PDB file of C-alpha atoms and ligand atoms in Angstrom:
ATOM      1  CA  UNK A   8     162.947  58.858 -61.313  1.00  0.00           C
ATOM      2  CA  UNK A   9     160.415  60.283 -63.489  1.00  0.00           C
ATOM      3  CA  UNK A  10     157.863  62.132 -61.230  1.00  0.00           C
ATOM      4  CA  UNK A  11     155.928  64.811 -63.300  1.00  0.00           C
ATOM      5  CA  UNK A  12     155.543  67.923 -61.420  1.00  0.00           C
ATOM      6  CA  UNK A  13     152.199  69.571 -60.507  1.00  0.00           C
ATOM      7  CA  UNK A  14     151.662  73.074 -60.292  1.00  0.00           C
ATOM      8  CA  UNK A  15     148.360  73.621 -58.511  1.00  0.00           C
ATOM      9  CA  UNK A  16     146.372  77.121 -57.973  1.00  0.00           C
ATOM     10  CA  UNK A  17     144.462  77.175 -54.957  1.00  0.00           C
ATOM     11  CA  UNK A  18     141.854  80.321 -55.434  1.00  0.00           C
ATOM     12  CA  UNK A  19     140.624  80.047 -52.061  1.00  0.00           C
ATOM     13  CA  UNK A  20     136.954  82.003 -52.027  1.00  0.00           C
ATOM     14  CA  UNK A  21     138.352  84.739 -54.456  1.00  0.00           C
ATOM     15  CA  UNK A  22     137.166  85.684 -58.192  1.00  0.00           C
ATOM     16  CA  UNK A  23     133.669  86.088 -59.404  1.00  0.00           C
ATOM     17  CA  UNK A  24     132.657  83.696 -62.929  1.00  0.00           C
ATOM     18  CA  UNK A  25     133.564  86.630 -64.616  1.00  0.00           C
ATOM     19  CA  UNK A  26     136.911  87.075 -63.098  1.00  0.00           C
ATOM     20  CA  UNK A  27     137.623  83.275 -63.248  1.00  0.00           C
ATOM     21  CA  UNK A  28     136.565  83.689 -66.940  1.00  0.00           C
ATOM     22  CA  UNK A  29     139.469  86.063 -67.677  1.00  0.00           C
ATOM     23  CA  UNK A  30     141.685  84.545 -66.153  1.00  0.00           C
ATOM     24  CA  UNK A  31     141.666  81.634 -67.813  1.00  0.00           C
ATOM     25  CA  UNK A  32     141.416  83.561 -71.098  1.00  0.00           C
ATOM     26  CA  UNK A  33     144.330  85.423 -69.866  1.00  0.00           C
ATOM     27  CA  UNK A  34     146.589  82.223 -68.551  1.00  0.00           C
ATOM     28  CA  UNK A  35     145.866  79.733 -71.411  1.00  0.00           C
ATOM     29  CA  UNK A  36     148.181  82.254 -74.104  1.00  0.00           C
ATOM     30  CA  UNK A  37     150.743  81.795 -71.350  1.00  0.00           C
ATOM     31  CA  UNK A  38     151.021  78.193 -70.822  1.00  0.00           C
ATOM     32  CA  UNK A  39     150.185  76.861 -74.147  1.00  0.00           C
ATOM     33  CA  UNK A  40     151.812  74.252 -75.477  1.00  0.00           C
ATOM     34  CA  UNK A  41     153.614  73.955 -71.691  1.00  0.00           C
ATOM     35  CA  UNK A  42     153.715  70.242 -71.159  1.00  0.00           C
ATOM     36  CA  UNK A  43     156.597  70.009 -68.554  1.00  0.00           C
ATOM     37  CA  UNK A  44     154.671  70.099 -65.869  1.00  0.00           C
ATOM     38  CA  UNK A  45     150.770  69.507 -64.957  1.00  0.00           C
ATOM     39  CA  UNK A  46     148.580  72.594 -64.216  1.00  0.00           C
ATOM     40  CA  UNK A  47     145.378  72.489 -62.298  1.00  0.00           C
ATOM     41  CA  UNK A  48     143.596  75.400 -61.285  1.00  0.00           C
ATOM     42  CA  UNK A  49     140.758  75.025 -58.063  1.00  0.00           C
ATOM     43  CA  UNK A  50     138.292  77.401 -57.812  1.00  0.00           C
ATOM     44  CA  UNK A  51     135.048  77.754 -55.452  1.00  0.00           C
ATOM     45  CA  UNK A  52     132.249  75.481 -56.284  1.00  0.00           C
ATOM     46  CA  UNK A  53     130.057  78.090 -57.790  1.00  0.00           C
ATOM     47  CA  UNK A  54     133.375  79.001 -60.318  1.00  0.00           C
ATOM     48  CA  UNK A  55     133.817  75.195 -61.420  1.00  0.00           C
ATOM     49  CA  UNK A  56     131.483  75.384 -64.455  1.00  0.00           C
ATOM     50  CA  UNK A  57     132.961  78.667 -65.599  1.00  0.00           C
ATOM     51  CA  UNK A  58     136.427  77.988 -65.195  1.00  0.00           C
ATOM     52  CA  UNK A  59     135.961  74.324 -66.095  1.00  0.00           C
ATOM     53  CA  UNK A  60     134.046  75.648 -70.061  1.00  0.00           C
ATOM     54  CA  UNK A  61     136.942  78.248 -70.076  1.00  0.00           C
ATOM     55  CA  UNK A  62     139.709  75.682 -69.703  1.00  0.00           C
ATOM     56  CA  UNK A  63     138.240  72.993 -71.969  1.00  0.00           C
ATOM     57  CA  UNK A  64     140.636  71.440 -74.161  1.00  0.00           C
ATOM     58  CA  UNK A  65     143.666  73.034 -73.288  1.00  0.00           C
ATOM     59  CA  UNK A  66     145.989  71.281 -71.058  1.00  0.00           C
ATOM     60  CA  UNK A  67     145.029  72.693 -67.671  1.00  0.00           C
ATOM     61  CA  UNK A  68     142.625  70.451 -64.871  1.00  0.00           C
ATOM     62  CA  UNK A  69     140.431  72.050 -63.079  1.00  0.00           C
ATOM     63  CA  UNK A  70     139.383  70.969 -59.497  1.00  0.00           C
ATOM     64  CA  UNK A  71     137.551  71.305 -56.460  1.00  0.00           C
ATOM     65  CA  UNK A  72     138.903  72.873 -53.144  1.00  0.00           C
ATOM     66  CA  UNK A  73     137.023  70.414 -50.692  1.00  0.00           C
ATOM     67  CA  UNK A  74     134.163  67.900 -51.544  1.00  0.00           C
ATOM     68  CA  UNK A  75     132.053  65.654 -48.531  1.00  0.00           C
ATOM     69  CA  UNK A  76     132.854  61.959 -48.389  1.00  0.00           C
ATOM     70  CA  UNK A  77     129.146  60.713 -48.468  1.00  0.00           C
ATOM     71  CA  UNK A  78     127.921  59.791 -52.333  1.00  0.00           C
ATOM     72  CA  UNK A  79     124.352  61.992 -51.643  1.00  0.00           C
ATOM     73  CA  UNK A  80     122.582  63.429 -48.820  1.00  0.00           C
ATOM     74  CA  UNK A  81     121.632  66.103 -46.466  1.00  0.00           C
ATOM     75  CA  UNK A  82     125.311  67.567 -45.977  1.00  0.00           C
ATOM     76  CA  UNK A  83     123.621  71.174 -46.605  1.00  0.00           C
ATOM     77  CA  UNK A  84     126.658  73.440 -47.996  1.00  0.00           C
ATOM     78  CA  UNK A  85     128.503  70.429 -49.333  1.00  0.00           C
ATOM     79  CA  UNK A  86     129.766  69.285 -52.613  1.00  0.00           C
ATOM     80  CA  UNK A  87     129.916  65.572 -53.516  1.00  0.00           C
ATOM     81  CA  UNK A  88     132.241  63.605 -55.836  1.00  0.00           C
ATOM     82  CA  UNK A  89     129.551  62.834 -58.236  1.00  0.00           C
ATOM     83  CA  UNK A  90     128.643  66.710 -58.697  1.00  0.00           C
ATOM     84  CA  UNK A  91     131.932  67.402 -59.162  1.00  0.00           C
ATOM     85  CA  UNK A  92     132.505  64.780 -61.738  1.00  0.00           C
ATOM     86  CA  UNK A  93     129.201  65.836 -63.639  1.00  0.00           C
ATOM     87  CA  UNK A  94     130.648  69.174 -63.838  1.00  0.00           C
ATOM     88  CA  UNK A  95     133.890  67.864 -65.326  1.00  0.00           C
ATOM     89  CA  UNK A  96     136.092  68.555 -62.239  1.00  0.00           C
ATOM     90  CA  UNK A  97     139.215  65.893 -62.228  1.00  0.00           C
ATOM     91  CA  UNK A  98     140.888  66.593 -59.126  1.00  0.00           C
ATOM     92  CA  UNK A  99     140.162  67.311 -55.402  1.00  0.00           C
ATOM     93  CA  UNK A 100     141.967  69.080 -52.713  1.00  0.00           C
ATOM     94  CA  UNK A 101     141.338  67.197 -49.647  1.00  0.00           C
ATOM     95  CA  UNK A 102     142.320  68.304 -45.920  1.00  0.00           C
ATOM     96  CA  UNK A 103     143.826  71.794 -46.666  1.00  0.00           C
ATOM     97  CA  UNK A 104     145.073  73.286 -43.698  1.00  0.00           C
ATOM     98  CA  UNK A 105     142.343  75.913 -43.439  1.00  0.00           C
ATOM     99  CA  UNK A 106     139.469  73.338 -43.691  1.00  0.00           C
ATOM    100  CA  UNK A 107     141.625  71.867 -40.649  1.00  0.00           C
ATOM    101  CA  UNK A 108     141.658  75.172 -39.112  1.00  0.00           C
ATOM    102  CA  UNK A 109     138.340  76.318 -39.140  1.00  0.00           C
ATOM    103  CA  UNK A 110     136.230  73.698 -40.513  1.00  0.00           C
ATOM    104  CA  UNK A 111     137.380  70.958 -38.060  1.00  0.00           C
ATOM    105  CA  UNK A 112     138.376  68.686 -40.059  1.00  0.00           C
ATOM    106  CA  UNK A 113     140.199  65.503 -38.560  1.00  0.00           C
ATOM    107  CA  UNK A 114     142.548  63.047 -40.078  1.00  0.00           C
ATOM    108  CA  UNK A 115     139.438  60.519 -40.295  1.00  0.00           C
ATOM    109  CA  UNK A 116     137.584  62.835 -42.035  1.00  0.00           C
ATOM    110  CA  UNK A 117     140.187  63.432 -44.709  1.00  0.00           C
ATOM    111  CA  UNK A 118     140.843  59.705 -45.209  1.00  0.00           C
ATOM    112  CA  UNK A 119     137.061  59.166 -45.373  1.00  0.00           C
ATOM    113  CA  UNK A 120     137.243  62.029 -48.356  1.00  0.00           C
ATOM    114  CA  UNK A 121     140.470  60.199 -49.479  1.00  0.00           C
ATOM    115  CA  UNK A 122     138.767  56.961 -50.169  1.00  0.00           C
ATOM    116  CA  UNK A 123     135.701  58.558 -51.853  1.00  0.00           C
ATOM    117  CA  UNK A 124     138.316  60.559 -54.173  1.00  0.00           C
ATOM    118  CA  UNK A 125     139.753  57.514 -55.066  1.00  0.00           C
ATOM    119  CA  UNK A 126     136.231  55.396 -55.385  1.00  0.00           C
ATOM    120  CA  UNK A 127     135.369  58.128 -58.384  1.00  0.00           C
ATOM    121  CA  UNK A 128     138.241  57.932 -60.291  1.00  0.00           C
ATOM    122  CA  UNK A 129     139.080  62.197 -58.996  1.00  0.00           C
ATOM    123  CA  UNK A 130     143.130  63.123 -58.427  1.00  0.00           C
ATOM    124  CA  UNK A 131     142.964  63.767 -54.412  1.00  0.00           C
ATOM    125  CA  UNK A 132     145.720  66.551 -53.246  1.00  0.00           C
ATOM    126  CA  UNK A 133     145.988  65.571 -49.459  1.00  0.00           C
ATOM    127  CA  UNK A 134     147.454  68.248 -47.870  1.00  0.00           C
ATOM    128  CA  UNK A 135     149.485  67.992 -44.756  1.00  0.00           C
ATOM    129  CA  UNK A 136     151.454  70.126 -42.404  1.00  0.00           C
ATOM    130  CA  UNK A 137     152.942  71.505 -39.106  1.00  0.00           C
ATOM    131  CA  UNK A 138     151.404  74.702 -37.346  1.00  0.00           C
ATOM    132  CA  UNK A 139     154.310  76.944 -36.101  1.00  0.00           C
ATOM    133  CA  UNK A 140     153.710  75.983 -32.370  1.00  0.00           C
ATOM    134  CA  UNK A 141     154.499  72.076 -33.669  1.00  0.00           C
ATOM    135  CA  UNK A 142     157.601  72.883 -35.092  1.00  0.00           C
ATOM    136  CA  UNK A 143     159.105  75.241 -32.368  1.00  0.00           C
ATOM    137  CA  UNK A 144     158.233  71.956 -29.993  1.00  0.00           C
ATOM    138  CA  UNK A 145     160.663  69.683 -32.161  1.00  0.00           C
ATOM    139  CA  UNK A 146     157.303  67.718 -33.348  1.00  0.00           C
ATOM    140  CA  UNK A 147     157.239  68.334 -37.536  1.00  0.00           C
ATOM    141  CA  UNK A 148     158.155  64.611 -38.087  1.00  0.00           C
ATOM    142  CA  UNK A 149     155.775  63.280 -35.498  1.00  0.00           C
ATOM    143  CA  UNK A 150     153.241  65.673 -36.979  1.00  0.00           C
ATOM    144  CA  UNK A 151     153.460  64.622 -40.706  1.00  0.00           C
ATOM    145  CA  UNK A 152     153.707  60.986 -39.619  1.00  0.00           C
ATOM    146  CA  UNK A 153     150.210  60.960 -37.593  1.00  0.00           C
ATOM    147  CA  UNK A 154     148.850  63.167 -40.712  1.00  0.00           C
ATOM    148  CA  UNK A 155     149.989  60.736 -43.592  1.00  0.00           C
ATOM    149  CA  UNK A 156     148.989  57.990 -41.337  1.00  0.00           C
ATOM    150  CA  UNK A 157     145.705  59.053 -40.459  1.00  0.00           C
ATOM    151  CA  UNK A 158     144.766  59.698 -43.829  1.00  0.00           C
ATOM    152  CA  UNK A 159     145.548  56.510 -45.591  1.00  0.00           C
ATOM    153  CA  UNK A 160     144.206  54.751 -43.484  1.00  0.00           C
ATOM    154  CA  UNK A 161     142.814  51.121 -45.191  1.00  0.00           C
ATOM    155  CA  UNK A 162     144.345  52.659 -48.833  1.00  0.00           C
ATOM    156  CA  UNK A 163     145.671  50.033 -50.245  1.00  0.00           C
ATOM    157  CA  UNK A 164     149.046  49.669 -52.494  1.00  0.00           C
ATOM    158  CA  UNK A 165     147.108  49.034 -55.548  1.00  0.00           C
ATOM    159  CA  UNK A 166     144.869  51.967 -55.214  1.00  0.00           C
ATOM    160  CA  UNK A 167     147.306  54.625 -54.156  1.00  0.00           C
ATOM    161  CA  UNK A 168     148.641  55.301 -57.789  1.00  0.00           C
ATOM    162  CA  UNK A 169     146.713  58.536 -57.876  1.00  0.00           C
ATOM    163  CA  UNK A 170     147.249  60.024 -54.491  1.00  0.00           C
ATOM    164  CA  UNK A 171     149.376  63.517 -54.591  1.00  0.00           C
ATOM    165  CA  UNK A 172     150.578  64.974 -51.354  1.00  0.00           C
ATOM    166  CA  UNK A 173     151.000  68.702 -50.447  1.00  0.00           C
ATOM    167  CA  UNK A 174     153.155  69.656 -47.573  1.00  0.00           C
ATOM    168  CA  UNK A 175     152.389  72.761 -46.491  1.00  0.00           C
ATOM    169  CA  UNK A 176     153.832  74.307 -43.388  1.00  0.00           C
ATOM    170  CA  UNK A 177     150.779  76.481 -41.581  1.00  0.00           C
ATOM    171  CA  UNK A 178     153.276  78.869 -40.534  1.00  0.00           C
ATOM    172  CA  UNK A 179     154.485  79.343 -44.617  1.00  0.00           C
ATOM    173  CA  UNK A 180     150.333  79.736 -45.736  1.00  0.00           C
ATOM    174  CA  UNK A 181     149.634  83.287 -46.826  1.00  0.00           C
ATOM    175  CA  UNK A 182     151.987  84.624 -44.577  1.00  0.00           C
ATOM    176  CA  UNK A 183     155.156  85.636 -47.017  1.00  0.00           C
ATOM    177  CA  UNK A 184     157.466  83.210 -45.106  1.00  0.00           C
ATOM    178  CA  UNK A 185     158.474  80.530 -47.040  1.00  0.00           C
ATOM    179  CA  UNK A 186     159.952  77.238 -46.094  1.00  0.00           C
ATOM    180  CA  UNK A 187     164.019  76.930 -47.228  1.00  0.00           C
ATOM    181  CA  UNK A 188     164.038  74.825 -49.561  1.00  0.00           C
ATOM    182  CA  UNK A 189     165.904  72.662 -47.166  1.00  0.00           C
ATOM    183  CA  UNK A 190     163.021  72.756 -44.200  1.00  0.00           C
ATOM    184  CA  UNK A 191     160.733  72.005 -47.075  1.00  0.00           C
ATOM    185  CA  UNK A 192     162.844  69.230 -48.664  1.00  0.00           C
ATOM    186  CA  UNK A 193     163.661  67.446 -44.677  1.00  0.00           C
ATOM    187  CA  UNK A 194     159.556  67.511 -44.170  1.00  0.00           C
ATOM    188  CA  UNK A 195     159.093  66.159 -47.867  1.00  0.00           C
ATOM    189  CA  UNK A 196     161.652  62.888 -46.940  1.00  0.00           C
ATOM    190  CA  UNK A 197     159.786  62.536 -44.213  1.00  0.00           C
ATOM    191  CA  UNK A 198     156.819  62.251 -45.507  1.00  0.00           C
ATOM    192  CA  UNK A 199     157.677  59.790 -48.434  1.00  0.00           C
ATOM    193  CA  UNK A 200     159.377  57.571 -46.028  1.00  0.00           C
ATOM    194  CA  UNK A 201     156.211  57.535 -43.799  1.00  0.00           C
ATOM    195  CA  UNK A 202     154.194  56.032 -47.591  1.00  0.00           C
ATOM    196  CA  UNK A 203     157.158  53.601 -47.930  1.00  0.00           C
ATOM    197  CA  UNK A 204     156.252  52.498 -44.508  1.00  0.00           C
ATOM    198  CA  UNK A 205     152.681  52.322 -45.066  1.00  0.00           C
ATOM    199  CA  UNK A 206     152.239  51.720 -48.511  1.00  0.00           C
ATOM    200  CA  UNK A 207     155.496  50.054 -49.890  1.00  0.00           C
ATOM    201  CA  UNK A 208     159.022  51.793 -51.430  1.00  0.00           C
ATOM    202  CA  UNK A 209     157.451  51.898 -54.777  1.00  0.00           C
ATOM    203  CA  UNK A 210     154.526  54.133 -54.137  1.00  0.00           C
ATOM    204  CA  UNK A 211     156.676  55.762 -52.266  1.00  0.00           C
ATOM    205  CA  UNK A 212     158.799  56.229 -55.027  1.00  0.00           C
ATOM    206  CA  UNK A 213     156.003  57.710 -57.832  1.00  0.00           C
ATOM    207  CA  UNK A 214     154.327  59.735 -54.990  1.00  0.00           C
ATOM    208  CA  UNK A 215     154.611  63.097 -56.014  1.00  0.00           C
ATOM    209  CA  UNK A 216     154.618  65.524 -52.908  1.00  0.00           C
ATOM    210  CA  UNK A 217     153.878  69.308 -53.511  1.00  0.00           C
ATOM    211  CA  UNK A 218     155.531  72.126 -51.904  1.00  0.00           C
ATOM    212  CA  UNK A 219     152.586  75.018 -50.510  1.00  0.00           C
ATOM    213  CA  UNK A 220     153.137  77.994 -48.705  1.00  0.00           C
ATOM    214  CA  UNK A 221     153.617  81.596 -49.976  1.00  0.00           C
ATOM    215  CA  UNK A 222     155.434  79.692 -53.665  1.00  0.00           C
ATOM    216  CA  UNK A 223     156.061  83.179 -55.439  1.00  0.00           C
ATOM    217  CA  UNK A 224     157.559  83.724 -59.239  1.00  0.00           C
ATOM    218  CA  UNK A 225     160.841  84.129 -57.130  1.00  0.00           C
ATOM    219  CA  UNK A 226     161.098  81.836 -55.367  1.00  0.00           C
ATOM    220  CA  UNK A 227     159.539  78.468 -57.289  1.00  0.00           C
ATOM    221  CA  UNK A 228     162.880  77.609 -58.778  1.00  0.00           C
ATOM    222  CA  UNK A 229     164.933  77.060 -56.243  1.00  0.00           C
ATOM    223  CA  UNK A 230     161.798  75.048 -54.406  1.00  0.00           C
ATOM    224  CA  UNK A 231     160.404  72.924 -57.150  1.00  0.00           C
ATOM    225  CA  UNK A 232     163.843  72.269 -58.469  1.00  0.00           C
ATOM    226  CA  UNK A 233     164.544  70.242 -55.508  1.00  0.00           C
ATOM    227  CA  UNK A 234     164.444  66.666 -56.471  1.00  0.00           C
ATOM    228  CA  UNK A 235     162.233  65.982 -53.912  1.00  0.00           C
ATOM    229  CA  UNK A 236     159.880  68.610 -54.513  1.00  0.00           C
ATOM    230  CA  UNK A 237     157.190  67.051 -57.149  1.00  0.00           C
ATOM    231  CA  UNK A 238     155.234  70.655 -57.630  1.00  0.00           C
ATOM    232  CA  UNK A 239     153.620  73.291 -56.037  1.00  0.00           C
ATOM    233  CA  UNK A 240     150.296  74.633 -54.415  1.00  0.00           C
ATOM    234  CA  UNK A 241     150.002  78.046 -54.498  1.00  0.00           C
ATOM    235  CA  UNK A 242     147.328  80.374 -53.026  1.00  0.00           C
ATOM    236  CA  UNK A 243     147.972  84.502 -53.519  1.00  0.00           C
ATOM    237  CA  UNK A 244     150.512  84.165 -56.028  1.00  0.00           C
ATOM    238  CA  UNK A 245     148.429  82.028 -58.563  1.00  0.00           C
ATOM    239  CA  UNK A 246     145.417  84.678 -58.761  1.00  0.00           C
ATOM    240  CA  UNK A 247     146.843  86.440 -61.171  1.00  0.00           C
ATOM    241  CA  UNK A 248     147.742  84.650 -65.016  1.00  0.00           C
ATOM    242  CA  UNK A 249     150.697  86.567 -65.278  1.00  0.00           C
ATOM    243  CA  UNK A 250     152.389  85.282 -61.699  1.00  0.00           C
ATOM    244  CA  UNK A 251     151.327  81.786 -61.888  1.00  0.00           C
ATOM    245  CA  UNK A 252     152.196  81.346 -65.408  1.00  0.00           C
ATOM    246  CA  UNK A 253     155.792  82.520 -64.176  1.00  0.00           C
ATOM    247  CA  UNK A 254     155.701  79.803 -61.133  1.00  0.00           C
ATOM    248  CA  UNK A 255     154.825  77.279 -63.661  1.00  0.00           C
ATOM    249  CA  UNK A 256     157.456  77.958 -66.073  1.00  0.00           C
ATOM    250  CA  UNK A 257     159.722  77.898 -62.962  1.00  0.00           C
TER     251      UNK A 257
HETATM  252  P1  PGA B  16     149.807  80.824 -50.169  1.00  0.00           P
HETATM  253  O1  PGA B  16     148.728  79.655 -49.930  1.00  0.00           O
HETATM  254  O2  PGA B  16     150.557  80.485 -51.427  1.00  0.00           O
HETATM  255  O3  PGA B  16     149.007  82.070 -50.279  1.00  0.00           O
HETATM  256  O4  PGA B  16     150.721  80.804 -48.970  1.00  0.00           O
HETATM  257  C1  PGA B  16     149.049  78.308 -50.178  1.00  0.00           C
HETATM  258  C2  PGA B  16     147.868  77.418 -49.858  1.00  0.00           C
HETATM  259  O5  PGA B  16     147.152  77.691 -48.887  1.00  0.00           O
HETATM  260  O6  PGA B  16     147.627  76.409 -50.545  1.00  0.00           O
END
């Protein structure tokens, strides 16, 4: 099996363009020459041109947090596929648990984002996970399934190539509490086994599926060196160069 890990930085609505700018400046040194893995940074909207000029040439992606499924329109606020892509953004995140949170957004809404992702030719991250009330009721599995489900819906075999998948427990996200690797590994066989059902055993196969939720310098190995986990998103620890450089040189 020859899945290529991701390690993904998820800024959340931190960094000015001038902090973005050193960062990069400051991470690049780090990483160089680092072709193990992929890197991919996401910044706000406003950062993308910034961080995108920083990073150009070198072999770190840069992506957007969230982008609206519609190709144009009045979606005041929004970002669409086509701006991104005009900027020279490569990669989405789609359905992170705080846009589920507190932006309301559904499992249709991600898998309309999904197939607009997809239509343009931009990696989508879909990110997926339990809240802490979910697992204590014995419903993870059910959870993930209706989540993976929902979201790819009418994606097709041939078109899923592309697709990454985070898991990322809500009870893990900023919080300091990790998933075992174990918890995190269980979830991540469920979740593949959900695409083979869906999608076939070979995407299921060459889906990689990210581990997210408070991935430190510490503890990355003994996450991402799980077979099953395929990379990592990481919020806090990946807004500084010197922390996520050491998470992606797990
Ligand atoms: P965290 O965030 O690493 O700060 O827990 C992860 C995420 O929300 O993607």
């Amino acid at each position: 099996m020859s899945r290529k890990a991701l390690i993904a930085a998820n800024w959340k609505m931190f960094k000015t363009p001038a902090e973005a700018k050193a960062f990069v400046d400051a991470f690049l040194p780090l990483v160089a020459g680092h072709d193990r893995d992929e890197i991919a940074l996401f910044p706000s909207p406003v950062l993308l041109p910034t961080v995108i000029e920083a990073a150009k040439g070198s072999n770190v992606a840069v992506g957007a947090q969230n982008i609206h499924f519609a190709e144009e329109g009045a979606y005041t606020g929004e970002t669409s596929l086509g701006q991104l892509k005009a900027v020279g953004g490569t990669h989405t995140l789609i359905g992170h648990s705080e846009r589920r949170q507190y932006f309301a957004e559904t499992d249709e809404i991600v898998n309309k984002k999904l197939h607009t992702a997809l239509k343009h030719g931009v990696v989508p991250i879909v990110c997926v996970g339990e809240v802490l009330a979910e697992r204590e009721a014995g419903k993870t599995a059910e959870v993930l399934k209706t989540q993976v489900t929902g979201a790819f819906v009418g994606i097709t075999p041939e078109a899923a190539a592309p697709i990454v998948i985070a898991y990322e427990p809500v009870w893990a996200i900023g919080t300091g509490k990790t998933a075992t690797p174990e918890i995190a590994v269980d979830a991540h066989k469920i979740i593949r086994a959900q695409v083979a059902k869906l999608l076939g055993a070979e995407v299921a196969a060459n889906v990689r599926i990210l581990y997210g939720g408070s991935v430190k310098p510490d503890n990355a190995t003994s996450l991402i060196g799980q077979e099953e986990i395929d990379g990592a998103l990481v919020g806090g620890a990946s807004l500084k160069p010197d922390s996520f450089a050491a998470i992606v040189k797990y």
